[in-house]
Amino acid sequence: MSALSDRPTLEFQGISGGYGGSEIIHDISIRVGAGEIVTLIGPNGAGKSSVMNATFGQLQINGGRILLKGEEITGIAPEQAVRRGISYVPQVSNVFPNLTVQENLEIGAWIRRDDFRPRMEEMFALFPPLSERRRIPAGALSGGQRQMAAMAKALMVDPEILLLDEPTAGLSPRFRGEIFAVVRKVNARGIPILMVEQNARQALGIADRGYVLVDGHCRMEGSGKDLLANPEVGAMFLGRRADEETSPAPNPGSEAPAVDGSTTQSMRP
Amino acid sequence: MNELIGFVNFHLIPGIVLGSIYALGAIGLTLTFGILRFANFAHGETMTLGAFVALVVIDLTNWHVLATLPFAMLLTVLTVLVMDRLFFRPLRTGPTVILLIASFGLMLMMRSAIQIIWGVDLETLSKGLAIPWVLFESLRIFPKHLLIVGAALLLMLGVHGLLRHTPIGKAMRAMSDSPELARMTGIDTERVVMATWITGAVLAAAAGVLLAYDTHLDSRMGFRVLLPIFAAALLGGLGRPYGAMAGGLVIGVAEELSTYSWIGDGPLVSPGYKSGVAFAIMIALLIWRPSGLFRGRVF
Ligand SMILES: Nc1ncnc2c1ncn2[C@@H]1O[C@H](COP(=O)(O)OP(=O)(O)O)[C@@H](O)[C@H]1O
Ligand SMILES: [Mg+2]
């Protein structure tokens, strides 16, 4: 992981912006180096999704620059962003629900001019649960599978960088683990990843670096390890959820209830 | 027995014929709604335009009505594309209610243009007497009814092929699902919009020609069928082409069956009022099931 590569894949230089009215993010400078996993954590409403939106022309940018491999792409239209090699899996509505899983992948390859079928088979190999469900409408998938379909769709173009907005939101712990494992697998193919996450501990655990966003300001940055060890981060994000994420079942004999209230019957991969 | 034959001859068959024509119109309406997100009031006049193009071709060549379809479709498509460029495209980034109002204005303009060019009189596409085939000594089938239903079925099959098996058709469905995600995926949305207009115009032209073939045509034909077509699209769930097919058939059959003597000797609904049936179905739907029978979307 060359965190110090001199030309980052994606770089925000002092980006400020909002949605017409008030400014939501202020002077954000972040950087995703070649091959890195970078995570963006912060409380709800901090502006994490807005940072992602900024790369896709979904946010009105008032100041600063966004660079992709050194080339300025500030304020680019979404169609252009994906053609430049940025793939974005938004937090919600990230698949076409009335299209089958396979059709979602086909549409994901829309900008490709070559034969995308080998890539599609690769994706089905990377996400085996999707392979069996390729003819099912994506809207009928379970939460975890839907997230996988969204990622597979976004990866059909072989992007320069993958943006993931809360890929494990609302998933059971087991599915969460699966998604994080897949994120690492994708990254191992050399695709840098910028990921917004609520499950800070696990996200920081696999991230090379992380940024802490509060009220639209970047409050902290550091390596995943340093942020995990940081007491302030611990108090802010890890304390409340620490036991739920890491503790092994205290007594294997007694069936523990689903910790986060999400359904357990949907856990079959 | 006679009772049944009369029911089939005079209500059921005409209902299926009318229903398949409504279905063609409703598919175009529902597609524009799903992808451009507005109810296109000018869709009925688009049908009328197609029928008048067919009339011109028949006057010039004396061809069979169905042979005029390609010309009617071509001219209608061109007109619709020009209108999109002039009226709808500049308004596309604004709120969709503006598009709706623009389409209302366009409807009035198109009707006036049609009246200026072709007048307001009643015209027919097929001259001469229609003689039905008689099956089982009493079942009467008009060849033109078979042709109309056949042509409509073929076109619907074509729509199915387009939406399920071609990249642009899949992109149309994708954009109907989520225009934002479609853009983030790199889909050229203007191309999809164009494909939608073309599909809608082809089907509208066909619906207009077939309706004129079934009965007759005049400059207010499109306006008369706009309501049943809206009802059909709504019944099928706005934005759902397969729903529109079913909805069209249901409305067409319901209109014709409403004039059957269900109670007593006279027709249940006087034929003069049968277009009120679509209206009644639409009102009932809006009250009890605004998302349509098949769970479409309503924005
Ligand atoms: N499309 C939008 N239009 C207007 N305001 C928005 C929009 N999206 C988000 N916001 C506002 O921006 C702020 C930050 O939201 P968001 O970036 O989604 O935060 P996060 O992803 O960290 O939870 C919130 O106050 C939210 O209400
Ligand atoms: Mg968010």
Short mmCIF file of N, CA and C in Angstrom, two decimals, chain B residues 34-195:
data_model
loop_
_atom_site.label_atom_id
_atom_site.label_comp_id
_atom_site.label_asym_id
_atom_site.label_seq_id
_atom_site.Cartn_x
_atom_site.Cartn_y
_atom_site.Cartn_z
N GLY B 34 -42.95 7.10 -17.05
CA GLY B 34 -41.90 6.46 -16.26
C GLY B 34 -40.54 7.09 -16.45
N ILE B 35 -40.26 7.53 -17.67
CA ILE B 35 -38.90 7.98 -17.96
C ILE B 35 -38.78 9.50 -17.93
N LEU B 36 -39.77 10.21 -18.42
CA LEU B 36 -39.70 11.68 -18.40
C LEU B 36 -40.45 12.27 -17.21
N ARG B 37 -41.20 11.44 -16.52
CA ARG B 37 -41.89 11.83 -15.28
C ARG B 37 -42.95 12.90 -15.49
N PHE B 38 -43.67 12.84 -16.59
CA PHE B 38 -44.85 13.69 -16.68
C PHE B 38 -45.90 13.00 -17.53
N ALA B 39 -47.16 13.35 -17.28
CA ALA B 39 -48.26 12.80 -18.05
C ALA B 39 -48.40 13.64 -19.31
N ASN B 40 -48.21 13.00 -20.46
CA ASN B 40 -48.19 13.73 -21.72
C ASN B 40 -49.60 13.88 -22.30
N PHE B 41 -50.16 15.06 -22.12
CA PHE B 41 -51.51 15.31 -22.62
C PHE B 41 -51.58 15.30 -24.15
N ALA B 42 -50.46 15.51 -24.80
CA ALA B 42 -50.47 15.56 -26.26
C ALA B 42 -50.46 14.17 -26.89
N HIS B 43 -50.48 13.13 -26.06
CA HIS B 43 -50.38 11.78 -26.61
C HIS B 43 -51.57 11.43 -27.50
N GLY B 44 -52.76 11.89 -27.13
CA GLY B 44 -53.94 11.61 -27.94
C GLY B 44 -53.83 12.24 -29.32
N GLU B 45 -53.32 13.48 -29.35
CA GLU B 45 -53.19 14.16 -30.66
C GLU B 45 -52.11 13.48 -31.51
N THR B 46 -51.12 12.89 -30.84
CA THR B 46 -50.11 12.13 -31.57
C THR B 46 -50.78 10.98 -32.31
N MET B 47 -51.73 10.34 -31.66
CA MET B 47 -52.49 9.28 -32.31
C MET B 47 -53.26 9.82 -33.51
N THR B 48 -53.94 10.94 -33.32
CA THR B 48 -54.71 11.54 -34.42
C THR B 48 -53.81 11.84 -35.61
N LEU B 49 -52.62 12.37 -35.30
CA LEU B 49 -51.68 12.69 -36.38
C LEU B 49 -51.36 11.45 -37.20
N GLY B 50 -51.06 10.35 -36.50
CA GLY B 50 -50.75 9.10 -37.20
C GLY B 50 -51.89 8.70 -38.13
N ALA B 51 -53.13 8.82 -37.64
CA ALA B 51 -54.28 8.42 -38.45
C ALA B 51 -54.41 9.29 -39.70
N PHE B 52 -54.15 10.59 -39.55
CA PHE B 52 -54.28 11.46 -40.73
C PHE B 52 -53.17 11.23 -41.74
N VAL B 53 -51.99 10.88 -41.25
CA VAL B 53 -50.93 10.54 -42.20
C VAL B 53 -51.36 9.32 -43.02
N ALA B 54 -51.96 8.34 -42.34
CA ALA B 54 -52.44 7.16 -43.04
C ALA B 54 -53.49 7.55 -44.10
N LEU B 55 -54.37 8.49 -43.73
CA LEU B 55 -55.40 8.95 -44.66
C LEU B 55 -54.77 9.55 -45.92
N VAL B 56 -53.74 10.35 -45.72
CA VAL B 56 -53.05 10.97 -46.86
C VAL B 56 -52.45 9.90 -47.76
N VAL B 57 -51.77 8.93 -47.14
CA VAL B 57 -51.12 7.88 -47.92
C VAL B 57 -52.18 7.08 -48.69
N ILE B 58 -53.29 6.78 -48.05
CA ILE B 58 -54.34 6.01 -48.73
C ILE B 58 -54.93 6.81 -49.90
N ASP B 59 -55.15 8.11 -49.68
CA ASP B 59 -55.66 8.97 -50.76
C ASP B 59 -54.72 8.97 -51.96
N LEU B 60 -53.41 8.95 -51.66
CA LEU B 60 -52.43 9.03 -52.74
C LEU B 60 -52.24 7.69 -53.44
N THR B 61 -52.28 6.60 -52.68
CA THR B 61 -51.84 5.32 -53.24
C THR B 61 -52.93 4.27 -53.32
N ASN B 62 -53.99 4.45 -52.48
CA ASN B 62 -55.03 3.45 -52.41
C ASN B 62 -54.55 2.13 -51.81
N TRP B 63 -53.50 2.20 -51.00
CA TRP B 63 -52.99 0.98 -50.36
C TRP B 63 -53.92 0.53 -49.26
N HIS B 64 -53.65 -0.70 -48.79
CA HIS B 64 -54.36 -1.20 -47.63
C HIS B 64 -53.94 -0.40 -46.39
N VAL B 65 -54.87 -0.28 -45.45
CA VAL B 65 -54.60 0.53 -44.26
C VAL B 65 -53.30 0.12 -43.55
N LEU B 66 -53.12 -1.19 -43.38
CA LEU B 66 -51.94 -1.64 -42.64
C LEU B 66 -50.64 -1.27 -43.34
N ALA B 67 -50.70 -1.17 -44.67
CA ALA B 67 -49.49 -0.82 -45.41
C ALA B 67 -49.08 0.62 -45.17
N THR B 68 -50.00 1.42 -44.67
CA THR B 68 -49.66 2.82 -44.42
C THR B 68 -48.97 3.01 -43.08
N LEU B 69 -49.01 1.94 -42.26
CA LEU B 69 -48.46 2.07 -40.90
C LEU B 69 -47.02 2.60 -40.85
N PRO B 70 -46.11 2.04 -41.67
CA PRO B 70 -44.74 2.54 -41.59
C PRO B 70 -44.65 4.05 -41.83
N PHE B 71 -45.42 4.55 -42.79
CA PHE B 71 -45.38 5.99 -43.07
C PHE B 71 -45.95 6.79 -41.91
N ALA B 72 -47.08 6.32 -41.40
CA ALA B 72 -47.69 7.01 -40.28
C ALA B 72 -46.72 7.05 -39.09
N MET B 73 -46.07 5.93 -38.85
CA MET B 73 -45.13 5.87 -37.73
C MET B 73 -43.96 6.82 -37.95
N LEU B 74 -43.40 6.77 -39.15
CA LEU B 74 -42.22 7.59 -39.44
C LEU B 74 -42.52 9.07 -39.25
N LEU B 75 -43.60 9.51 -39.85
CA LEU B 75 -43.91 10.94 -39.76
C LEU B 75 -44.25 11.36 -38.33
N THR B 76 -44.95 10.48 -37.64
CA THR B 76 -45.30 10.79 -36.26
C THR B 76 -44.04 10.86 -35.39
N VAL B 77 -43.14 9.92 -35.60
CA VAL B 77 -41.89 9.94 -34.83
C VAL B 77 -41.13 11.24 -35.07
N LEU B 78 -41.01 11.61 -36.35
CA LEU B 78 -40.27 12.84 -36.67
C LEU B 78 -40.92 14.05 -35.99
N THR B 79 -42.24 14.12 -36.09
CA THR B 79 -42.95 15.24 -35.47
C THR B 79 -42.70 15.28 -33.96
N VAL B 80 -42.81 14.12 -33.34
CA VAL B 80 -42.64 14.07 -31.88
C VAL B 80 -41.21 14.47 -31.50
N LEU B 81 -40.24 14.01 -32.27
CA LEU B 81 -38.85 14.36 -31.94
C LEU B 81 -38.62 15.86 -32.08
N VAL B 82 -39.20 16.46 -33.10
CA VAL B 82 -39.07 17.91 -33.27
C VAL B 82 -39.74 18.63 -32.09
N MET B 83 -40.90 18.14 -31.72
CA MET B 83 -41.61 18.78 -30.61
C MET B 83 -40.83 18.65 -29.31
N ASP B 84 -40.20 17.50 -29.13
CA ASP B 84 -39.39 17.33 -27.91
C ASP B 84 -38.26 18.36 -27.90
N ARG B 85 -37.62 18.49 -29.06
CA ARG B 85 -36.51 19.44 -29.15
C ARG B 85 -36.98 20.86 -28.86
N LEU B 86 -38.13 21.23 -29.43
CA LEU B 86 -38.60 22.61 -29.30
C LEU B 86 -39.23 22.91 -27.95
N PHE B 87 -40.05 21.98 -27.46
CA PHE B 87 -40.87 22.31 -26.28
C PHE B 87 -40.41 21.64 -24.99
N PHE B 88 -40.11 20.35 -25.06
CA PHE B 88 -39.86 19.66 -23.80
C PHE B 88 -38.41 19.75 -23.34
N ARG B 89 -37.48 19.61 -24.28
CA ARG B 89 -36.08 19.55 -23.87
C ARG B 89 -35.62 20.78 -23.11
N PRO B 90 -36.00 21.98 -23.56
CA PRO B 90 -35.55 23.16 -22.81
C PRO B 90 -36.12 23.20 -21.38
N LEU B 91 -37.20 22.46 -21.15
CA LEU B 91 -37.85 22.51 -19.84
C LEU B 91 -37.46 21.33 -18.95
N ARG B 92 -36.60 20.45 -19.49
CA ARG B 92 -36.35 19.17 -18.83
C ARG B 92 -35.71 19.33 -17.45
N THR B 93 -34.93 20.36 -17.24
CA THR B 93 -34.23 20.48 -15.96
C THR B 93 -35.13 21.07 -14.88
N GLY B 94 -36.23 21.68 -15.27
CA GLY B 94 -37.13 22.29 -14.30
C GLY B 94 -38.05 21.27 -13.67
N PRO B 95 -39.00 21.74 -12.86
CA PRO B 95 -39.98 20.83 -12.26
C PRO B 95 -40.84 20.19 -13.33
N THR B 96 -41.22 18.92 -13.12
CA THR B 96 -41.92 18.19 -14.18
C THR B 96 -43.33 18.73 -14.41
N VAL B 97 -43.89 19.46 -13.44
CA VAL B 97 -45.24 19.99 -13.65
C VAL B 97 -45.24 20.97 -14.82
N ILE B 98 -44.08 21.61 -15.08
CA ILE B 98 -43.98 22.52 -16.21
C ILE B 98 -44.10 21.73 -17.52
N LEU B 99 -43.50 20.54 -17.54
CA LEU B 99 -43.60 19.69 -18.73
C LEU B 99 -45.05 19.29 -18.97
N LEU B 100 -45.73 18.99 -17.88
CA LEU B 100 -47.14 18.61 -17.97
C LEU B 100 -47.96 19.73 -18.60
N ILE B 101 -47.71 20.94 -18.13
CA ILE B 101 -48.48 22.08 -18.66
C ILE B 101 -48.08 22.35 -20.11
N ALA B 102 -46.80 22.20 -20.40
CA ALA B 102 -46.35 22.38 -21.79
C ALA B 102 -47.04 21.37 -22.69
N SER B 103 -47.21 20.13 -22.19
CA SER B 103 -47.84 19.11 -23.04
C SER B 103 -49.31 19.45 -23.27
N PHE B 104 -49.92 20.10 -22.28
CA PHE B 104 -51.31 20.53 -22.46
C PHE B 104 -51.40 21.58 -23.57
N GLY B 105 -50.49 22.53 -23.54
CA GLY B 105 -50.45 23.54 -24.59
C GLY B 105 -50.19 22.92 -25.95
N LEU B 106 -49.28 21.96 -25.96
CA LEU B 106 -48.94 21.29 -27.21
C LEU B 106 -50.15 20.54 -27.76
N MET B 107 -50.92 19.95 -26.86
CA MET B 107 -52.13 19.24 -27.28
C MET B 107 -53.06 20.18 -28.05
N LEU B 108 -53.27 21.38 -27.49
CA LEU B 108 -54.16 22.33 -28.15
C LEU B 108 -53.58 22.77 -29.49
N MET B 109 -52.27 23.01 -29.51
CA MET B 109 -51.63 23.44 -30.76
C MET B 109 -51.72 22.37 -31.83
N MET B 110 -51.45 21.12 -31.43
CA MET B 110 -51.49 20.04 -32.41
C MET B 110 -52.89 19.87 -32.98
N ARG B 111 -53.89 19.94 -32.11
CA ARG B 111 -55.25 19.77 -32.59
C ARG B 111 -55.61 20.86 -33.58
N SER B 112 -55.24 22.08 -33.25
CA SER B 112 -55.53 23.18 -34.17
C SER B 112 -54.81 22.99 -35.49
N ALA B 113 -53.56 22.57 -35.42
CA ALA B 113 -52.80 22.37 -36.66
C ALA B 113 -53.47 21.29 -37.51
N ILE B 114 -53.89 20.21 -36.85
CA ILE B 114 -54.55 19.12 -37.58
C ILE B 114 -55.85 19.62 -38.22
N GLN B 115 -56.59 20.45 -37.49
CA GLN B 115 -57.84 20.98 -38.03
C GLN B 115 -57.59 21.93 -39.20
N ILE B 116 -56.50 22.70 -39.11
CA ILE B 116 -56.18 23.61 -40.21
C ILE B 116 -55.81 22.82 -41.46
N ILE B 117 -55.01 21.76 -41.26
CA ILE B 117 -54.54 20.99 -42.41
C ILE B 117 -55.63 20.09 -42.99
N TRP B 118 -56.33 19.35 -42.12
CA TRP B 118 -57.24 18.33 -42.61
C TRP B 118 -58.72 18.62 -42.37
N GLY B 119 -59.01 19.72 -41.75
CA GLY B 119 -60.42 20.05 -41.51
C GLY B 119 -61.01 19.30 -40.32
N VAL B 120 -62.32 19.48 -40.14
CA VAL B 120 -62.95 18.90 -38.95
C VAL B 120 -63.95 17.80 -39.29
N ASP B 121 -64.00 17.40 -40.57
CA ASP B 121 -65.02 16.43 -40.97
C ASP B 121 -64.64 15.00 -40.62
N LEU B 122 -65.65 14.15 -40.64
CA LEU B 122 -65.44 12.74 -40.40
C LEU B 122 -64.84 12.10 -41.66
N GLU B 123 -63.83 11.26 -41.49
CA GLU B 123 -63.21 10.58 -42.62
C GLU B 123 -63.16 9.09 -42.32
N THR B 124 -62.99 8.27 -43.37
CA THR B 124 -62.79 6.85 -43.14
C THR B 124 -61.55 6.38 -43.89
N LEU B 125 -60.92 5.35 -43.34
CA LEU B 125 -59.72 4.82 -43.98
C LEU B 125 -60.04 3.68 -44.92
N SER B 126 -61.03 2.84 -44.55
CA SER B 126 -61.32 1.68 -45.39
C SER B 126 -62.66 1.90 -46.06
N LYS B 127 -62.61 1.98 -47.39
CA LYS B 127 -63.86 2.18 -48.11
C LYS B 127 -64.48 0.83 -48.45
N GLY B 128 -65.70 0.86 -48.81
CA GLY B 128 -66.38 -0.39 -49.16
C GLY B 128 -66.97 -1.04 -47.92
N LEU B 129 -67.74 -2.11 -48.20
CA LEU B 129 -68.47 -2.76 -47.12
C LEU B 129 -67.60 -3.83 -46.47
N ALA B 130 -67.68 -3.91 -45.14
CA ALA B 130 -66.96 -4.97 -44.44
C ALA B 130 -67.88 -6.16 -44.28
N ILE B 131 -67.42 -7.31 -44.76
CA ILE B 131 -68.26 -8.51 -44.64
C ILE B 131 -67.59 -9.47 -43.66
N PRO B 132 -68.32 -9.84 -42.62
CA PRO B 132 -67.72 -10.72 -41.62
C PRO B 132 -67.70 -12.16 -42.07
N TRP B 133 -66.73 -12.92 -41.51
CA TRP B 133 -66.79 -14.37 -41.64
C TRP B 133 -67.77 -14.86 -40.60
N VAL B 134 -68.54 -15.87 -40.99
CA VAL B 134 -69.48 -16.41 -40.01
C VAL B 134 -69.01 -17.81 -39.63
N LEU B 135 -68.74 -17.99 -38.34
CA LEU B 135 -68.31 -19.29 -37.84
C LEU B 135 -69.45 -19.88 -37.03
N PHE B 136 -69.57 -21.19 -37.03
CA PHE B 136 -70.62 -21.91 -36.30
C PHE B 136 -72.00 -21.29 -36.56
N GLU B 137 -72.15 -20.77 -37.74
CA GLU B 137 -73.43 -20.22 -38.19
C GLU B 137 -73.89 -18.96 -37.48
N SER B 138 -73.13 -18.50 -36.51
CA SER B 138 -73.61 -17.32 -35.83
C SER B 138 -72.50 -16.39 -35.33
N LEU B 139 -71.32 -16.91 -35.11
CA LEU B 139 -70.23 -16.09 -34.61
C LEU B 139 -69.66 -15.27 -35.76
N ARG B 140 -69.72 -13.96 -35.63
CA ARG B 140 -69.28 -13.12 -36.73
C ARG B 140 -67.94 -12.49 -36.43
N ILE B 141 -66.99 -12.76 -37.33
CA ILE B 141 -65.66 -12.19 -37.13
C ILE B 141 -65.34 -11.30 -38.33
N PHE B 142 -65.07 -10.05 -38.08
CA PHE B 142 -64.67 -9.16 -39.18
C PHE B 142 -63.16 -9.30 -39.39
N PRO B 143 -62.78 -9.50 -40.66
CA PRO B 143 -61.34 -9.62 -40.92
C PRO B 143 -60.55 -8.44 -40.35
N LYS B 144 -61.13 -7.26 -40.43
CA LYS B 144 -60.35 -6.11 -39.96
C LYS B 144 -60.12 -6.17 -38.45
N HIS B 145 -61.05 -6.80 -37.74
CA HIS B 145 -60.85 -6.96 -36.30
C HIS B 145 -59.67 -7.88 -36.01
N LEU B 146 -59.57 -8.94 -36.80
CA LEU B 146 -58.43 -9.85 -36.64
C LEU B 146 -57.13 -9.12 -36.95
N LEU B 147 -57.15 -8.33 -38.03
CA LEU B 147 -55.95 -7.60 -38.41
C LEU B 147 -55.53 -6.61 -37.32
N ILE B 148 -56.53 -5.91 -36.76
CA ILE B 148 -56.22 -4.91 -35.73
C ILE B 148 -55.60 -5.58 -34.50
N VAL B 149 -56.27 -6.64 -34.02
CA VAL B 149 -55.75 -7.31 -32.83
C VAL B 149 -54.38 -7.94 -33.13
N GLY B 150 -54.26 -8.52 -34.32
CA GLY B 150 -52.98 -9.12 -34.70
C GLY B 150 -51.86 -8.10 -34.73
N ALA B 151 -52.12 -6.95 -35.36
CA ALA B 151 -51.09 -5.92 -35.45
C ALA B 151 -50.74 -5.40 -34.06
N ALA B 152 -51.75 -5.23 -33.22
CA ALA B 152 -51.49 -4.74 -31.87
C ALA B 152 -50.65 -5.74 -31.09
N LEU B 153 -50.98 -7.03 -31.22
CA LEU B 153 -50.22 -8.05 -30.51
C LEU B 153 -48.76 -8.06 -30.96
N LEU B 154 -48.56 -7.95 -32.28
CA LEU B 154 -47.19 -7.94 -32.80
C LEU B 154 -46.40 -6.77 -32.23
N LEU B 155 -47.05 -5.61 -32.21
CA LEU B 155 -46.37 -4.43 -31.68
C LEU B 155 -46.04 -4.59 -30.19
N MET B 156 -46.97 -5.18 -29.44
CA MET B 156 -46.71 -5.39 -28.02
C MET B 156 -45.56 -6.37 -27.82
N LEU B 157 -45.53 -7.39 -28.68
CA LEU B 157 -44.42 -8.34 -28.63
C LEU B 157 -43.11 -7.60 -28.91
N GLY B 158 -43.16 -6.67 -29.85
CA GLY B 158 -41.99 -5.86 -30.17
C GLY B 158 -41.55 -5.04 -28.96
N VAL B 159 -42.51 -4.47 -28.25
CA VAL B 159 -42.17 -3.68 -27.07
C VAL B 159 -41.51 -4.58 -26.03
N HIS B 160 -42.06 -5.77 -25.87
CA HIS B 160 -41.47 -6.72 -24.92
C HIS B 160 -40.02 -7.03 -25.30
N GLY B 161 -39.80 -7.30 -26.58
CA GLY B 161 -38.44 -7.58 -27.04
C GLY B 161 -37.51 -6.41 -26.79
N LEU B 162 -38.00 -5.23 -27.09
CA LEU B 162 -37.19 -4.02 -26.89
C LEU B 162 -36.80 -3.87 -25.43
N LEU B 163 -37.77 -3.98 -24.54
CA LEU B 163 -37.52 -3.70 -23.12
C LEU B 163 -36.70 -4.79 -22.44
N ARG B 164 -36.87 -6.04 -22.90
CA ARG B 164 -36.21 -7.14 -22.20
C ARG B 164 -34.89 -7.53 -22.84
N HIS B 165 -34.76 -7.31 -24.15
CA HIS B 165 -33.62 -7.93 -24.81
C HIS B 165 -32.69 -6.98 -25.55
N THR B 166 -32.93 -5.67 -25.48
CA THR B 166 -31.98 -4.78 -26.13
C THR B 166 -31.36 -3.87 -25.08
N PRO B 167 -30.11 -3.45 -25.29
CA PRO B 167 -29.46 -2.57 -24.31
C PRO B 167 -30.24 -1.27 -24.09
N ILE B 168 -30.74 -0.67 -25.16
CA ILE B 168 -31.43 0.61 -24.97
C ILE B 168 -32.73 0.39 -24.19
N GLY B 169 -33.39 -0.74 -24.44
CA GLY B 169 -34.62 -1.05 -23.71
C GLY B 169 -34.34 -1.25 -22.22
N LYS B 170 -33.24 -1.93 -21.93
CA LYS B 170 -32.88 -2.12 -20.52
C LYS B 170 -32.52 -0.78 -19.89
N ALA B 171 -31.87 0.07 -20.66
CA ALA B 171 -31.54 1.41 -20.14
C ALA B 171 -32.82 2.21 -19.88
N MET B 172 -33.83 2.00 -20.73
CA MET B 172 -35.11 2.69 -20.50
C MET B 172 -35.71 2.24 -19.18
N ARG B 173 -35.68 0.93 -18.94
CA ARG B 173 -36.22 0.43 -17.67
C ARG B 173 -35.40 0.94 -16.50
N ALA B 174 -34.08 0.98 -16.69
CA ALA B 174 -33.21 1.45 -15.61
C ALA B 174 -33.53 2.91 -15.28
N MET B 175 -33.69 3.71 -16.31
CA MET B 175 -33.95 5.12 -16.06
C MET B 175 -35.32 5.32 -15.44
N SER B 176 -36.25 4.46 -15.79
CA SER B 176 -37.56 4.54 -15.17
C SER B 176 -37.46 4.19 -13.68
N ASP B 177 -36.55 3.28 -13.34
CA ASP B 177 -36.32 2.92 -11.93
C ASP B 177 -35.68 4.05 -11.15
N SER B 178 -34.61 4.61 -11.69
CA SER B 178 -33.87 5.66 -10.98
C SER B 178 -33.02 6.48 -11.94
N PRO B 179 -33.50 7.67 -12.30
CA PRO B 179 -32.73 8.50 -13.23
C PRO B 179 -31.36 8.91 -12.66
N GLU B 180 -31.29 9.12 -11.35
CA GLU B 180 -30.01 9.54 -10.76
C GLU B 180 -28.98 8.42 -10.92
N LEU B 181 -29.39 7.20 -10.54
CA LEU B 181 -28.45 6.09 -10.63
C LEU B 181 -28.08 5.84 -12.10
N ALA B 182 -29.05 6.04 -13.00
CA ALA B 182 -28.76 5.85 -14.42
C ALA B 182 -27.65 6.80 -14.86
N ARG B 183 -27.72 8.03 -14.41
CA ARG B 183 -26.67 8.99 -14.77
C ARG B 183 -25.33 8.60 -14.15
N MET B 184 -25.38 8.16 -12.88
CA MET B 184 -24.14 7.76 -12.21
C MET B 184 -23.52 6.54 -12.87
N THR B 185 -24.34 5.78 -13.60
CA THR B 185 -23.83 4.60 -14.28
C THR B 185 -23.29 4.97 -15.67
N GLY B 186 -23.47 6.21 -16.05
CA GLY B 186 -22.91 6.66 -17.32
C GLY B 186 -23.88 6.58 -18.48
N ILE B 187 -25.14 6.27 -18.19
CA ILE B 187 -26.13 6.18 -19.27
C ILE B 187 -26.39 7.58 -19.83
N ASP B 188 -26.34 7.67 -21.13
CA ASP B 188 -26.62 8.94 -21.80
C ASP B 188 -28.13 9.14 -21.78
N THR B 189 -28.61 9.91 -20.82
CA THR B 189 -30.05 9.97 -20.59
C THR B 189 -30.80 10.58 -21.77
N GLU B 190 -30.16 11.49 -22.50
CA GLU B 190 -30.86 12.08 -23.65
C GLU B 190 -31.16 11.03 -24.72
N ARG B 191 -30.25 10.07 -24.84
CA ARG B 191 -30.48 9.00 -25.82
C ARG B 191 -31.66 8.13 -25.39
N VAL B 192 -31.74 7.89 -24.10
CA VAL B 192 -32.84 7.09 -23.58
C VAL B 192 -34.16 7.83 -23.76
N VAL B 193 -34.13 9.14 -23.51
CA VAL B 193 -35.33 9.95 -23.70
C VAL B 193 -35.79 9.87 -25.15
N MET B 194 -34.84 9.95 -26.07
CA MET B 194 -35.17 9.88 -27.49
C MET B 194 -35.79 8.53 -27.84
N ALA B 195 -35.18 7.47 -27.32
CA ALA B 195 -35.72 6.13 -27.58
C ALA B 195 -37.14 6.02 -27.04
#
